[in-house]
Amino acid sequence: YSSPWRAPDEKDRNVAGTGGWGVLSPYILGKLAEFGIYNPIKDLIDNDKAFFVGNKHIKRLEEYYNKWYGTDGTLIYMQQVDEVDGNKIWAVKTADW
């Protein structure tokens, strides 16, 4: 969060990080709950209305998802669905294998 002293405005209404000390704050959890997200990592999986935005460490993120949220016979993977201003937009998907 680049401006911690600035109150979030309307453009930040449906955006949240997935790491850092503030992610589990009541403010962020309340904001996410409005969209049916209670775990900012797990609830991205197979959610057609929530996406991960980022360009770095995608393979490591897939490893993390599979280690902590994967099951035998299921693969969790990141699928790029768009790109905006150089920022890749990813859907988090599962597939049987």
mmCIF file of N, CA, C and O in Angstrom:
data_model
loop_
_atom_site.group_PDB
_atom_site.id
_atom_site.type_symbol
_atom_site.label_atom_id
_atom_site.label_comp_id
_atom_site.label_asym_id
_atom_site.label_seq_id
_atom_site.Cartn_x
_atom_site.Cartn_y
_atom_site.Cartn_z
ATOM 1 N N TYR A 1 0.857 -1.167 0.000
ATOM 2 C CA TYR A 1 0.000 0.000 0.000
ATOM 3 C C TYR A 1 0.892 1.214 0.000
ATOM 4 O O TYR A 1 1.604 1.460 0.975
ATOM 5 N N SER A 2 0.893 1.958 -1.076
ATOM 6 C CA SER A 2 1.874 3.025 -1.256
ATOM 7 C C SER A 2 1.574 4.284 -0.460
ATOM 8 O O SER A 2 2.460 5.091 -0.227
ATOM 9 N N SER A 3 0.353 4.505 -0.039
ATOM 10 C CA SER A 3 -0.016 5.730 0.687
ATOM 11 C C SER A 3 -0.798 5.367 1.949
ATOM 12 O O SER A 3 -2.019 5.530 2.005
ATOM 13 N N PRO A 4 -0.110 4.891 2.999
ATOM 14 C CA PRO A 4 -0.844 4.411 4.175
ATOM 15 C C PRO A 4 -1.634 5.485 4.908
ATOM 16 O O PRO A 4 -2.559 5.169 5.639
ATOM 17 N N TRP A 5 -1.311 6.745 4.715
ATOM 18 C CA TRP A 5 -2.036 7.818 5.416
ATOM 19 C C TRP A 5 -3.230 8.317 4.612
ATOM 20 O O TRP A 5 -4.035 9.082 5.100
ATOM 21 N N ARG A 6 -3.375 7.858 3.364
ATOM 22 C CA ARG A 6 -4.500 8.267 2.525
ATOM 23 C C ARG A 6 -5.627 7.260 2.685
ATOM 24 O O ARG A 6 -5.414 6.061 2.593
ATOM 25 N N ALA A 7 -6.809 7.760 2.918
ATOM 26 C CA ALA A 7 -7.972 6.873 3.007
ATOM 27 C C ALA A 7 -8.244 6.286 1.624
ATOM 28 O O ALA A 7 -8.141 6.988 0.618
ATOM 29 N N PRO A 8 -8.567 4.995 1.541
ATOM 30 C CA PRO A 8 -8.879 4.400 0.240
ATOM 31 C C PRO A 8 -10.061 5.109 -0.413
ATOM 32 O O PRO A 8 -10.998 5.533 0.262
ATOM 33 N N ASP A 9 -9.995 5.269 -1.722
ATOM 34 C CA ASP A 9 -11.109 5.892 -2.421
ATOM 35 C C ASP A 9 -11.891 4.833 -3.195
ATOM 36 O O ASP A 9 -11.612 3.640 -3.100
ATOM 37 N N GLU A 10 -12.854 5.249 -3.978
ATOM 38 C CA GLU A 10 -13.764 4.324 -4.645
ATOM 39 C C GLU A 10 -13.052 3.338 -5.569
ATOM 40 O O GLU A 10 -13.447 2.193 -5.678
ATOM 41 N N LYS A 11 -11.963 3.768 -6.223
ATOM 42 C CA LYS A 11 -11.272 2.847 -7.129
ATOM 43 C C LYS A 11 -10.624 1.682 -6.392
ATOM 44 O O LYS A 11 -10.334 0.657 -6.988
ATOM 45 N N ASP A 12 -10.402 1.800 -5.089
ATOM 46 C CA ASP A 12 -9.828 0.725 -4.292
ATOM 47 C C ASP A 12 -10.892 -0.190 -3.677
ATOM 48 O O ASP A 12 -10.563 -1.104 -2.940
ATOM 49 N N ARG A 13 -12.143 0.033 -3.981
ATOM 50 C CA ARG A 13 -13.234 -0.673 -3.323
ATOM 51 C C ARG A 13 -13.162 -2.187 -3.484
ATOM 52 O O ARG A 13 -13.462 -2.929 -2.564
ATOM 53 N N ASN A 14 -12.746 -2.661 -4.639
ATOM 54 C CA ASN A 14 -12.730 -4.110 -4.862
ATOM 55 C C ASN A 14 -11.313 -4.639 -5.114
ATOM 56 O O ASN A 14 -11.131 -5.608 -5.825
ATOM 57 N N VAL A 15 -10.317 -3.997 -4.495
ATOM 58 C CA VAL A 15 -8.929 -4.414 -4.643
ATOM 59 C C VAL A 15 -8.339 -4.660 -3.262
ATOM 60 O O VAL A 15 -8.524 -3.860 -2.353
ATOM 61 N N ALA A 16 -7.620 -5.765 -3.113
ATOM 62 C CA ALA A 16 -6.955 -6.067 -1.846
ATOM 63 C C ALA A 16 -5.704 -6.869 -2.129
ATOM 64 O O ALA A 16 -5.620 -7.579 -3.132
ATOM 65 N N GLY A 17 -4.744 -6.766 -1.253
ATOM 66 C CA GLY A 17 -3.530 -7.557 -1.362
ATOM 67 C C GLY A 17 -3.767 -8.971 -0.866
ATOM 68 O O GLY A 17 -4.806 -9.284 -0.288
ATOM 69 N N THR A 18 -2.769 -9.816 -1.071
ATOM 70 C CA THR A 18 -2.878 -11.191 -0.595
ATOM 71 C C THR A 18 -1.810 -11.502 0.455
ATOM 72 O O THR A 18 -1.698 -12.639 0.896
ATOM 73 N N GLY A 19 -1.046 -10.515 0.841
ATOM 74 C CA GLY A 19 -0.008 -10.716 1.844
ATOM 75 C C GLY A 19 0.270 -9.424 2.590
ATOM 76 O O GLY A 19 -0.181 -8.362 2.202
ATOM 77 N N GLY A 20 1.000 -9.533 3.667
ATOM 78 C CA GLY A 20 1.329 -8.350 4.459
ATOM 79 C C GLY A 20 0.520 -8.305 5.739
ATOM 80 O O GLY A 20 -0.449 -9.042 5.928
ATOM 81 N N TRP A 21 0.930 -7.424 6.614
ATOM 82 C CA TRP A 21 0.329 -7.358 7.946
ATOM 83 C C TRP A 21 -1.131 -6.918 7.921
ATOM 84 O O TRP A 21 -1.893 -7.282 8.802
ATOM 85 N N GLY A 22 -1.552 -6.157 6.936
ATOM 86 C CA GLY A 22 -2.904 -5.619 6.934
ATOM 87 C C GLY A 22 -3.969 -6.508 6.340
ATOM 88 O O GLY A 22 -5.164 -6.242 6.471
ATOM 89 N N VAL A 23 -3.579 -7.592 5.686
ATOM 90 C CA VAL A 23 -4.547 -8.428 4.970
ATOM 91 C C VAL A 23 -5.625 -8.989 5.889
ATOM 92 O O VAL A 23 -6.783 -9.091 5.500
ATOM 93 N N LEU A 24 -5.261 -9.352 7.096
ATOM 94 C CA LEU A 24 -6.244 -9.931 8.010
ATOM 95 C C LEU A 24 -6.845 -8.905 8.959
ATOM 96 O O LEU A 24 -7.477 -9.259 9.945
ATOM 97 N N SER A 25 -6.698 -7.619 8.632
ATOM 98 C CA SER A 25 -7.297 -6.581 9.466
ATOM 99 C C SER A 25 -8.815 -6.600 9.289
ATOM 100 O O SER A 25 -9.326 -7.004 8.241
ATOM 101 N N PRO A 26 -9.557 -6.169 10.301
ATOM 102 C CA PRO A 26 -11.018 -6.142 10.173
ATOM 103 C C PRO A 26 -11.486 -5.312 8.974
ATOM 104 O O PRO A 26 -12.468 -5.683 8.314
ATOM 105 N N TYR A 27 -10.794 -4.224 8.670
ATOM 106 C CA TYR A 27 -11.185 -3.393 7.525
ATOM 107 C C TYR A 27 -11.103 -4.185 6.219
ATOM 108 O O TYR A 27 -12.055 -4.229 5.440
ATOM 109 N N ILE A 28 -9.956 -4.832 5.968
ATOM 110 C CA ILE A 28 -9.773 -5.585 4.723
ATOM 111 C C ILE A 28 -10.688 -6.798 4.678
ATOM 112 O O ILE A 28 -11.323 -7.074 3.660
ATOM 113 N N LEU A 29 -10.791 -7.539 5.783
ATOM 114 C CA LEU A 29 -11.678 -8.705 5.797
ATOM 115 C C LEU A 29 -13.128 -8.304 5.560
ATOM 116 O O LEU A 29 -13.869 -9.002 4.870
ATOM 117 N N GLY A 30 -13.538 -7.179 6.102
ATOM 118 C CA GLY A 30 -14.895 -6.689 5.860
ATOM 119 C C GLY A 30 -15.105 -6.309 4.411
ATOM 120 O O GLY A 30 -16.158 -6.583 3.822
ATOM 121 N N LYS A 31 -14.101 -5.663 3.827
ATOM 122 C CA LYS A 31 -14.175 -5.270 2.426
ATOM 123 C C LYS A 31 -14.273 -6.507 1.532
ATOM 124 O O LYS A 31 -15.092 -6.554 0.607
ATOM 125 N N LEU A 32 -13.476 -7.525 1.818
ATOM 126 C CA LEU A 32 -13.511 -8.751 1.024
ATOM 127 C C LEU A 32 -14.824 -9.514 1.208
ATOM 128 O O LEU A 32 -15.334 -10.115 0.258
ATOM 129 N N ALA A 33 -15.355 -9.508 2.416
ATOM 130 C CA ALA A 33 -16.602 -10.228 2.696
ATOM 131 C C ALA A 33 -17.753 -9.707 1.830
ATOM 132 O O ALA A 33 -18.658 -10.463 1.477
ATOM 133 N N GLU A 34 -17.708 -8.425 1.475
ATOM 134 C CA GLU A 34 -18.739 -7.869 0.584
ATOM 135 C C GLU A 34 -18.781 -8.614 -0.750
ATOM 136 O O GLU A 34 -19.789 -8.603 -1.441
ATOM 137 N N PHE A 35 -17.663 -9.241 -1.110
ATOM 138 C CA PHE A 35 -17.563 -9.960 -2.378
ATOM 139 C C PHE A 35 -17.535 -11.471 -2.179
ATOM 140 O O PHE A 35 -17.193 -12.216 -3.091
ATOM 141 N N GLY A 36 -17.858 -11.929 -0.980
ATOM 142 C CA GLY A 36 -17.890 -13.361 -0.708
ATOM 143 C C GLY A 36 -16.516 -13.978 -0.541
ATOM 144 O O GLY A 36 -16.356 -15.191 -0.705
ATOM 145 N N ILE A 37 -15.518 -13.171 -0.218
ATOM 146 C CA ILE A 37 -14.159 -13.671 -0.029
ATOM 147 C C ILE A 37 -13.813 -13.536 1.447
ATOM 148 O O ILE A 37 -13.822 -12.442 2.000
ATOM 149 N N TYR A 38 -13.504 -14.671 2.063
ATOM 150 C CA TYR A 38 -13.188 -14.694 3.494
ATOM 151 C C TYR A 38 -11.736 -15.083 3.747
ATOM 152 O O TYR A 38 -11.203 -14.814 4.809
ATOM 153 N N ASN A 39 -11.120 -15.710 2.767
ATOM 154 C CA ASN A 39 -9.702 -16.037 2.803
ATOM 155 C C ASN A 39 -9.112 -15.454 1.514
ATOM 156 O O ASN A 39 -9.450 -15.919 0.425
ATOM 157 N N PRO A 40 -8.236 -14.430 1.601
ATOM 158 C CA PRO A 40 -7.780 -13.741 0.395
ATOM 159 C C PRO A 40 -6.922 -14.583 -0.547
ATOM 160 O O PRO A 40 -6.645 -14.153 -1.659
ATOM 161 N N ILE A 41 -6.541 -15.769 -0.150
ATOM 162 C CA ILE A 41 -5.811 -16.672 -1.042
ATOM 163 C C ILE A 41 -6.741 -17.793 -1.514
ATOM 164 O O ILE A 41 -7.009 -17.951 -2.694
ATOM 165 N N LYS A 42 -7.264 -18.547 -0.580
ATOM 166 C CA LYS A 42 -8.075 -19.719 -0.911
ATOM 167 C C LYS A 42 -9.296 -19.366 -1.757
ATOM 168 O O LYS A 42 -9.659 -20.110 -2.679
ATOM 169 N N ASP A 43 -9.937 -18.266 -1.470
ATOM 170 C CA ASP A 43 -11.179 -17.931 -2.164
ATOM 171 C C ASP A 43 -10.969 -17.395 -3.580
ATOM 172 O O ASP A 43 -11.940 -17.084 -4.273
ATOM 173 N N LEU A 44 -9.721 -17.325 -4.039
ATOM 174 C CA LEU A 44 -9.458 -17.009 -5.450
ATOM 175 C C LEU A 44 -9.591 -18.258 -6.335
ATOM 176 O O LEU A 44 -9.816 -18.145 -7.528
ATOM 177 N N ILE A 45 -9.463 -19.429 -5.710
ATOM 178 C CA ILE A 45 -9.454 -20.673 -6.472
ATOM 179 C C ILE A 45 -10.837 -20.940 -7.079
ATOM 180 O O ILE A 45 -11.840 -20.979 -6.369
ATOM 181 N N ASP A 46 -10.866 -21.087 -8.391
ATOM 182 C CA ASP A 46 -12.083 -21.359 -9.157
ATOM 183 C C ASP A 46 -13.173 -20.317 -8.926
ATOM 184 O O ASP A 46 -14.367 -20.622 -9.003
ATOM 185 N N ASN A 47 -12.779 -19.092 -8.654
ATOM 186 C CA ASN A 47 -13.725 -17.990 -8.461
ATOM 187 C C ASN A 47 -13.720 -17.149 -9.733
ATOM 188 O O ASN A 47 -12.740 -16.473 -10.034
ATOM 189 N N ASP A 48 -14.811 -17.189 -10.472
ATOM 190 C CA ASP A 48 -14.894 -16.471 -11.746
ATOM 191 C C ASP A 48 -15.018 -14.964 -11.586
ATOM 192 O O ASP A 48 -14.996 -14.236 -12.577
ATOM 193 N N LYS A 49 -15.120 -14.481 -10.344
ATOM 194 C CA LYS A 49 -15.281 -13.046 -10.113
ATOM 195 C C LYS A 49 -14.100 -12.424 -9.363
ATOM 196 O O LYS A 49 -14.135 -11.248 -9.030
ATOM 197 N N ALA A 50 -13.075 -13.228 -9.093
ATOM 198 C CA ALA A 50 -11.907 -12.728 -8.365
ATOM 199 C C ALA A 50 -10.646 -13.161 -9.103
ATOM 200 O O ALA A 50 -10.551 -14.294 -9.572
ATOM 201 N N PHE A 51 -9.687 -12.247 -9.204
ATOM 202 C CA PHE A 51 -8.488 -12.495 -9.982
ATOM 203 C C PHE A 51 -7.246 -12.025 -9.233
ATOM 204 O O PHE A 51 -7.320 -11.151 -8.369
ATOM 205 N N PHE A 52 -6.115 -12.606 -9.596
ATOM 206 C CA PHE A 52 -4.824 -12.194 -9.065
ATOM 207 C C PHE A 52 -4.172 -11.291 -10.107
ATOM 208 O O PHE A 52 -4.162 -11.616 -11.292
ATOM 209 N N VAL A 53 -3.625 -10.156 -9.677
ATOM 210 C CA VAL A 53 -2.945 -9.236 -10.573
ATOM 211 C C VAL A 53 -1.479 -9.212 -10.189
ATOM 212 O O VAL A 53 -1.135 -8.902 -9.045
ATOM 213 N N GLY A 54 -0.611 -9.541 -11.124
ATOM 214 C CA GLY A 54 0.816 -9.514 -10.850
ATOM 215 C C GLY A 54 1.618 -10.144 -11.962
ATOM 216 O O GLY A 54 1.090 -10.892 -12.780
ATOM 217 N N ASN A 55 2.896 -9.818 -11.977
ATOM 218 C CA ASN A 55 3.777 -10.309 -13.026
ATOM 219 C C ASN A 55 4.903 -11.187 -12.505
ATOM 220 O O ASN A 55 5.601 -11.804 -13.292
ATOM 221 N N LYS A 56 5.093 -11.245 -11.207
ATOM 222 C CA LYS A 56 6.259 -11.932 -10.660
ATOM 223 C C LYS A 56 5.871 -13.167 -9.847
ATOM 224 O O LYS A 56 4.817 -13.199 -9.229
ATOM 225 N N HIS A 57 6.759 -14.135 -9.855
ATOM 226 C CA HIS A 57 6.682 -15.311 -8.994
ATOM 227 C C HIS A 57 5.400 -16.128 -9.180
ATOM 228 O O HIS A 57 4.900 -16.726 -8.229
ATOM 229 N N ILE A 58 4.888 -16.179 -10.377
ATOM 230 C CA ILE A 58 3.648 -16.913 -10.639
ATOM 231 C C ILE A 58 3.849 -18.406 -10.392
ATOM 232 O O ILE A 58 2.990 -19.056 -9.781
ATOM 233 N N LYS A 59 4.967 -18.959 -10.821
ATOM 234 C CA LYS A 59 5.230 -20.389 -10.590
ATOM 235 C C LYS A 59 5.342 -20.681 -9.100
ATOM 236 O O LYS A 59 4.847 -21.709 -8.629
ATOM 237 N N ARG A 60 5.951 -19.794 -8.335
ATOM 238 C CA ARG A 60 6.053 -19.999 -6.894
ATOM 239 C C ARG A 60 4.680 -19.919 -6.237
ATOM 240 O O ARG A 60 4.383 -20.638 -5.288
ATOM 241 N N LEU A 61 3.827 -19.050 -6.765
ATOM 242 C CA LEU A 61 2.469 -18.952 -6.238
ATOM 243 C C LEU A 61 1.691 -20.241 -6.524
ATOM 244 O O LEU A 61 0.965 -20.742 -5.664
ATOM 245 N N GLU A 62 1.880 -20.797 -7.722
ATOM 246 C CA GLU A 62 1.246 -22.085 -8.032
ATOM 247 C C GLU A 62 1.732 -23.169 -7.071
ATOM 248 O O GLU A 62 0.927 -23.974 -6.598
ATOM 249 N N GLU A 63 3.026 -23.180 -6.779
ATOM 250 C CA GLU A 63 3.567 -24.155 -5.828
ATOM 251 C C GLU A 63 2.904 -23.980 -4.459
ATOM 252 O O GLU A 63 2.552 -24.962 -3.801
ATOM 253 N N TYR A 64 2.756 -22.743 -4.028
ATOM 254 C CA TYR A 64 2.125 -22.449 -2.734
ATOM 255 C C TYR A 64 0.684 -22.951 -2.717
ATOM 256 O O TYR A 64 0.266 -23.624 -1.778
ATOM 257 N N TYR A 65 -0.077 -22.618 -3.754
ATOM 258 C CA TYR A 65 -1.473 -23.078 -3.837
ATOM 259 C C TYR A 65 -1.566 -24.596 -3.754
ATOM 260 O O TYR A 65 -2.396 -25.138 -3.036
ATOM 261 N N ASN A 66 -0.716 -25.274 -4.505
ATOM 262 C CA ASN A 66 -0.777 -26.740 -4.525
ATOM 263 C C ASN A 66 -0.346 -27.343 -3.201
ATOM 264 O O ASN A 66 -0.920 -28.340 -2.763
ATOM 265 N N LYS A 67 0.636 -26.732 -2.544
ATOM 266 C CA LYS A 67 1.100 -27.255 -1.260
ATOM 267 C C LYS A 67 0.027 -27.123 -0.183
ATOM 268 O O LYS A 67 -0.219 -28.052 0.584
ATOM 269 N N TRP A 68 -0.627 -25.985 -0.092
ATOM 270 C CA TRP A 68 -1.537 -25.697 1.019
ATOM 271 C C TRP A 68 -3.010 -25.902 0.703
ATOM 272 O O TRP A 68 -3.812 -26.110 1.616
ATOM 273 N N TYR A 69 -3.395 -25.847 -0.572
ATOM 274 C CA TYR A 69 -4.816 -25.952 -0.916
ATOM 275 C C TYR A 69 -5.110 -27.054 -1.924
ATOM 276 O O TYR A 69 -6.264 -27.298 -2.246
ATOM 277 N N GLY A 70 -4.086 -27.722 -2.403
ATOM 278 C CA GLY A 70 -4.271 -28.780 -3.391
ATOM 279 C C GLY A 70 -4.706 -30.085 -2.753
ATOM 280 O O GLY A 70 -4.627 -30.273 -1.535
ATOM 281 N N THR A 71 -5.182 -30.973 -3.586
ATOM 282 C CA THR A 71 -5.570 -32.314 -3.140
ATOM 283 C C THR A 71 -4.967 -33.320 -4.111
ATOM 284 O O THR A 71 -4.554 -32.965 -5.220
ATOM 285 N N ASP A 72 -4.930 -34.578 -3.694
ATOM 286 C CA ASP A 72 -4.439 -35.633 -4.585
ATOM 287 C C ASP A 72 -5.306 -35.689 -5.836
ATOM 288 O O ASP A 72 -6.536 -35.683 -5.754
ATOM 289 N N GLY A 73 -4.665 -35.728 -6.972
ATOM 290 C CA GLY A 73 -5.400 -35.830 -8.234
ATOM 291 C C GLY A 73 -5.896 -34.511 -8.779
ATOM 292 O O GLY A 73 -6.543 -34.483 -9.811
ATOM 293 N N THR A 74 -5.610 -33.396 -8.093
ATOM 294 C CA THR A 74 -6.049 -32.084 -8.556
ATOM 295 C C THR A 74 -4.850 -31.152 -8.630
ATOM 296 O O THR A 74 -4.025 -31.109 -7.717
ATOM 297 N N LEU A 75 -4.755 -30.397 -9.695
ATOM 298 C CA LEU A 75 -3.695 -29.424 -9.903
ATOM 299 C C LEU A 75 -4.292 -28.023 -9.857
ATOM 300 O O LEU A 75 -5.308 -27.761 -10.505
ATOM 301 N N ILE A 76 -3.691 -27.135 -9.097
ATOM 302 C CA ILE A 76 -4.084 -25.732 -9.082
ATOM 303 C C ILE A 76 -3.079 -24.983 -9.950
ATOM 304 O O ILE A 76 -1.868 -25.138 -9.788
ATOM 305 N N TYR A 77 -3.586 -24.182 -10.878
ATOM 306 C CA TYR A 77 -2.704 -23.469 -11.798
ATOM 307 C C TYR A 77 -3.216 -22.052 -12.041
ATOM 308 O O TYR A 77 -4.392 -21.754 -11.809
ATOM 309 N N MET A 78 -2.316 -21.207 -12.505
ATOM 310 C CA MET A 78 -2.649 -19.814 -12.827
ATOM 311 C C MET A 78 -2.836 -19.721 -14.340
ATOM 312 O O MET A 78 -1.978 -20.152 -15.105
ATOM 313 N N GLN A 79 -3.958 -19.151 -14.748
ATOM 314 C CA GLN A 79 -4.249 -18.992 -16.168
ATOM 315 C C GLN A 79 -4.369 -17.495 -16.461
ATOM 316 O O GLN A 79 -5.254 -16.822 -15.907
ATOM 317 N N GLN A 80 -3.495 -16.986 -17.325
ATOM 318 C CA GLN A 80 -3.578 -15.564 -17.664
ATOM 319 C C GLN A 80 -4.837 -15.316 -18.491
ATOM 320 O O GLN A 80 -5.076 -15.991 -19.489
ATOM 321 N N VAL A 81 -5.644 -14.345 -18.047
ATOM 322 C CA VAL A 81 -6.894 -14.047 -18.732
ATOM 323 C C VAL A 81 -6.902 -12.663 -19.368
ATOM 324 O O VAL A 81 -7.764 -12.370 -20.192
ATOM 325 N N ASP A 82 -5.946 -11.808 -18.987
ATOM 326 C CA ASP A 82 -5.910 -10.451 -19.533
ATOM 327 C C ASP A 82 -4.599 -9.793 -19.125
ATOM 328 O O ASP A 82 -3.816 -10.358 -18.355
ATOM 329 N N GLU A 83 -4.391 -8.603 -19.642
ATOM 330 C CA GLU A 83 -3.266 -7.768 -19.240
ATOM 331 C C GLU A 83 -3.709 -6.317 -19.349
ATOM 332 O O GLU A 83 -4.281 -5.919 -20.363
ATOM 333 N N VAL A 84 -3.464 -5.536 -18.301
ATOM 334 C CA VAL A 84 -3.863 -4.136 -18.276
ATOM 335 C C VAL A 84 -2.656 -3.307 -17.855
ATOM 336 O O VAL A 84 -2.096 -3.527 -16.780
ATOM 337 N N ASP A 85 -2.264 -2.375 -18.701
ATOM 338 C CA ASP A 85 -1.121 -1.494 -18.419
ATOM 339 C C ASP A 85 0.117 -2.268 -17.987
ATOM 340 O O ASP A 85 0.824 -1.882 -17.059
ATOM 341 N N GLY A 86 0.376 -3.397 -18.619
ATOM 342 C CA GLY A 86 1.552 -4.195 -18.306
ATOM 343 C C GLY A 86 1.381 -5.127 -17.125
ATOM 344 O O GLY A 86 2.289 -5.890 -16.797
ATOM 345 N N ASN A 87 0.232 -5.091 -16.462
ATOM 346 C CA ASN A 87 -0.046 -5.970 -15.327
ATOM 347 C C ASN A 87 -0.880 -7.153 -15.807
ATOM 348 O O ASN A 87 -1.973 -6.974 -16.337
ATOM 349 N N LYS A 88 -0.350 -8.355 -15.603
ATOM 350 C CA LYS A 88 -1.076 -9.555 -16.026
ATOM 351 C C LYS A 88 -2.188 -9.869 -15.029
ATOM 352 O O LYS A 88 -2.023 -9.715 -13.826
ATOM 353 N N ILE A 89 -3.317 -10.311 -15.564
ATOM 354 C CA ILE A 89 -4.481 -10.691 -14.782
ATOM 355 C C ILE A 89 -4.609 -12.209 -14.870
ATOM 356 O O ILE A 89 -4.651 -12.770 -15.968
ATOM 357 N N TRP A 90 -4.695 -12.861 -13.705
ATOM 358 C CA TRP A 90 -4.695 -14.321 -13.638
ATOM 359 C C TRP A 90 -5.959 -14.849 -12.968
ATOM 360 O O TRP A 90 -6.391 -14.317 -11.966
ATOM 361 N N ALA A 91 -6.494 -15.909 -13.513
ATOM 362 C CA ALA A 91 -7.530 -16.695 -12.849
ATOM 363 C C ALA A 91 -6.820 -17.884 -12.192
ATOM 364 O O ALA A 91 -5.868 -18.430 -12.743
ATOM 365 N N VAL A 92 -7.263 -18.242 -11.008
ATOM 366 C CA VAL A 92 -6.698 -19.396 -10.298
ATOM 367 C C VAL A 92 -7.661 -20.557 -10.520
ATOM 368 O O VAL A 92 -8.819 -20.489 -10.099
ATOM 369 N N LYS A 93 -7.191 -21.587 -11.165
ATOM 370 C CA LYS A 93 -8.049 -22.687 -11.610
ATOM 371 C C LYS A 93 -7.575 -24.023 -11.054
ATOM 372 O O LYS A 93 -6.427 -24.161 -10.658
ATOM 373 N N THR A 94 -8.477 -24.994 -11.069
ATOM 374 C CA THR A 94 -8.111 -26.364 -10.732
ATOM 375 C C THR A 94 -8.406 -27.266 -11.926
ATOM 376 O O THR A 94 -9.292 -26.980 -12.731
ATOM 377 N N ALA A 95 -7.638 -28.335 -11.995
ATOM 378 C CA ALA A 95 -7.854 -29.342 -13.042
ATOM 379 C C ALA A 95 -7.555 -30.702 -12.437
ATOM 380 O O ALA A 95 -6.657 -30.844 -11.605
ATOM 381 N N ASP A 96 -8.338 -31.701 -12.832
ATOM 382 C CA ASP A 96 -8.070 -33.068 -12.417
ATOM 383 C C ASP A 96 -6.948 -33.617 -13.282
ATOM 384 O O ASP A 96 -6.855 -33.306 -14.457
ATOM 385 N N TRP A 97 -6.122 -34.459 -12.678
ATOM 386 C CA TRP A 97 -5.045 -35.085 -13.456
ATOM 387 C C TRP A 97 -4.755 -36.457 -13.017
ATOM 388 O O TRP A 97 -4.989 -37.028 -12.099
#
